[in-house]
Amino acid sequence: MIGVCLGTFDDKQGTKVLCFKGISQKLANKIVFKVMVDSFSCTDSENRDYSAEESIIPIQEDNIITFSQFFKIRKDDVRGKEKRFSISLIFDRTNRSKVYQEASYLSAFLNNLKQIVAKNYNPEHEFPKDFLKNFDQLINKSIKFGILEDTQLKNKVQIICPICYNKNQVSVPKLIA
């Protein structure tokens, strides 16, 4: 895995990067824009929503692929009374087939992260400054990665629950730090 990126769509500013890890600000801006545009392109003129909660989006010019989840949080002063967010895992494009193969495990990781993000969201003040400042710690607290090679040359990731500290190992695409 190259990095992680959290973004939103602001009615006045458009797409907006909230925090990121492992990538540049420029790449984070590009990812949030492409991911959010992808999520908005799934509605029709009658306002029916055909969007999925997840999407795998290749960004060929940067040789990356993103595994993204979208979610909404209620906010009364925005259009539609819901604010859209995206959280993306960024991988080298050479890991594309593995991202598809291991999508259920990546989905579980993002679901956990998404719940923590939603819990820290305050409709009045967006996110507390300390939450955004400590995004690295959020990633590390939500799921800790321990890469272990197995005999089939797949990586194993050790998932540790931040509440009960139960451990579980799952196979994932090769993570590139």
Coordinates of C-alpha atoms in Angstrom, one line a residue:
M1 CA 0.0 0.0 0.0
I2 CA 1.3 3.4 -0.9
G3 CA -1.0 5.6 1.2
V4 CA -4.4 6.5 2.5
C5 CA -6.5 9.6 1.7
L6 CA -9.7 11.1 3.3
G7 CA -11.7 13.6 1.4
T8 CA -15.0 15.3 1.1
F9 CA -17.1 17.4 -1.2
D10 CA -17.7 20.9 0.0
D11 CA -20.6 22.9 -1.6
K12 CA -18.5 26.0 -1.9
Q13 CA -15.0 24.7 -2.4
G14 CA -15.7 21.5 -4.4
T15 CA -13.6 18.5 -3.6
K16 CA -11.4 18.9 -0.5
V17 CA -8.6 16.8 1.0
L18 CA -9.1 16.4 4.8
C19 CA -6.0 14.4 5.5
F20 CA -3.6 11.9 3.9
K21 CA -0.7 9.6 4.6
G22 CA 2.1 8.3 2.3
I23 CA 1.4 10.5 -0.7
S24 CA 1.9 14.1 -1.7
Q25 CA -0.7 16.9 -1.4
K26 CA -0.9 17.1 -5.2
L27 CA -1.6 13.4 -5.5
A28 CA -4.1 13.6 -2.6
N29 CA -6.0 16.4 -4.4
K30 CA -6.1 14.4 -7.6
I31 CA -7.3 11.2 -5.9
V32 CA -10.1 13.0 -3.9
F33 CA -11.2 14.8 -7.1
K34 CA -11.3 11.6 -9.2
V35 CA -12.9 9.5 -6.5
M36 CA -15.6 12.0 -5.6
V37 CA -16.4 12.7 -9.3
D38 CA -16.8 8.9 -9.7
S39 CA -19.2 8.8 -6.8
F40 CA -21.3 11.7 -8.2
S41 CA -21.5 10.2 -11.7
C42 CA -23.8 7.5 -10.4
T43 CA -26.9 9.7 -10.1
D44 CA -29.5 10.5 -12.8
S45 CA -31.6 13.6 -13.6
E46 CA -34.4 12.3 -11.4
N47 CA -32.0 12.3 -8.4
R48 CA -32.0 8.5 -8.1
D49 CA -28.7 7.3 -6.6
Y50 CA -27.0 4.4 -8.3
S51 CA -23.7 4.9 -6.5
A52 CA -22.0 2.0 -4.7
E53 CA -20.4 2.3 -1.3
E54 CA -17.1 1.1 -2.8
S55 CA -15.1 1.6 -6.0
I56 CA -11.8 0.6 -7.5
I57 CA -10.5 3.4 -9.6
P58 CA -7.3 3.2 -11.6
I59 CA -5.3 6.5 -12.1
Q60 CA -3.2 5.5 -15.0
E61 CA -1.1 8.6 -15.4
D62 CA 0.3 8.1 -11.8
N63 CA 0.5 4.3 -12.1
I64 CA -1.8 3.8 -9.1
I65 CA -5.1 2.2 -8.3
T66 CA -7.4 3.2 -5.4
F67 CA -9.8 1.2 -3.4
S68 CA -12.3 3.7 -2.1
Q69 CA -15.4 3.7 0.1
F70 CA -17.9 6.5 0.1
F71 CA -20.1 7.5 3.0
K72 CA -22.5 10.3 4.0
I73 CA -22.9 12.1 7.3
R74 CA -25.9 14.2 8.1
K75 CA -25.3 17.9 8.0
D76 CA -28.4 20.1 7.9
D77 CA -26.8 23.2 6.3
V78 CA -25.6 21.5 3.1
R79 CA -27.4 20.6 -0.1
G80 CA -29.3 17.4 0.4
K81 CA -28.7 17.6 4.2
E82 CA -25.9 15.0 3.9
K83 CA -22.2 15.6 3.4
R84 CA -20.3 13.1 1.2
F85 CA -16.9 11.6 2.2
S86 CA -14.5 9.3 0.6
I87 CA -11.6 7.3 2.1
S88 CA -9.2 5.7 -0.3
L89 CA -6.4 3.2 0.0
I90 CA -3.7 3.8 -2.7
F91 CA -1.8 0.9 -4.3
D92 CA 0.8 0.6 -7.1
R93 CA -1.0 -0.3 -10.3
T94 CA 1.0 -3.6 -10.6
N95 CA -1.1 -4.8 -7.6
R96 CA -4.4 -4.4 -9.5
S97 CA -5.4 -8.0 -9.7
K98 CA -4.6 -8.5 -6.0
V99 CA -6.7 -5.5 -5.0
Y100 CA -9.6 -7.1 -6.8
Q101 CA -8.9 -10.5 -5.2
E102 CA -8.6 -9.2 -1.7
A103 CA -11.4 -6.6 -2.0
S104 CA -13.4 -8.0 0.9
Y105 CA -10.4 -7.7 3.3
L106 CA -9.7 -4.1 2.1
S107 CA -13.4 -3.4 2.6
A108 CA -13.3 -4.5 6.2
F109 CA -10.3 -2.3 6.8
L110 CA -12.0 0.8 5.4
N111 CA -15.3 0.0 7.2
N112 CA -13.4 0.1 10.5
L113 CA -11.7 3.4 9.5
K114 CA -14.9 4.9 8.2
Q115 CA -16.7 4.2 11.6
I116 CA -13.9 6.0 13.4
V117 CA -14.1 9.0 11.0
A118 CA -17.9 9.2 11.3
K119 CA -17.7 9.0 15.1
N120 CA -15.3 12.0 15.2
Y121 CA -17.3 14.1 12.8
N122 CA -19.0 17.1 14.3
P123 CA -21.6 18.8 12.0
E124 CA -20.8 22.2 13.5
H125 CA -17.0 22.1 13.3
E126 CA -16.3 19.3 10.8
F127 CA -13.5 17.4 12.6
P128 CA -11.6 18.4 15.7
K129 CA -8.2 19.8 14.8
D130 CA -6.5 17.1 17.0
F131 CA -8.3 14.4 15.0
L132 CA -6.9 15.7 11.7
K133 CA -3.5 16.3 13.1
N134 CA -3.3 12.8 14.4
F135 CA -4.5 11.0 11.3
D136 CA -1.4 8.8 11.3
Q137 CA -2.2 7.7 14.8
L138 CA -5.8 7.0 13.7
I139 CA -4.5 4.7 11.0
N140 CA -2.2 2.9 13.4
K141 CA -4.9 2.6 16.1
S142 CA -7.7 1.3 13.9
I143 CA -5.8 -1.6 12.4
K144 CA -2.1 -2.4 12.9
F145 CA -0.3 -3.9 9.9
G146 CA 2.2 -6.7 10.5
I147 CA 3.4 -8.0 7.1
L148 CA 4.2 -11.8 7.1
E149 CA 5.1 -13.7 3.9
D150 CA 3.5 -17.0 3.4
T151 CA 4.6 -19.9 1.1
Q152 CA 2.4 -18.6 -1.8
L153 CA 4.2 -15.3 -1.9
K154 CA 1.1 -13.5 -0.6
N155 CA 1.3 -11.0 2.2
K156 CA -0.5 -11.6 5.5
V157 CA -1.8 -8.7 7.5
Q158 CA -2.5 -9.0 11.1
I159 CA -5.6 -7.1 12.1
I160 CA -5.9 -6.1 15.7
C161 CA -9.2 -4.8 17.1
P162 CA -8.6 -1.5 18.9
I163 CA -11.3 -2.3 21.5
C164 CA -10.8 -6.0 22.5
Y165 CA -7.3 -6.5 21.0
N166 CA -8.4 -9.8 19.3
K167 CA -6.0 -10.7 16.4
N168 CA -6.7 -12.1 13.0
Q169 CA -4.5 -12.6 9.9
V170 CA -5.8 -12.1 6.4
S171 CA -4.2 -12.2 3.0
V172 CA -3.9 -8.9 1.2
P173 CA -2.1 -7.5 -1.9
K174 CA 1.6 -6.8 -1.4
L175 CA 1.8 -3.5 0.5
I176 CA 4.4 -1.1 -0.6
A177 CA 5.5 1.3 2.2

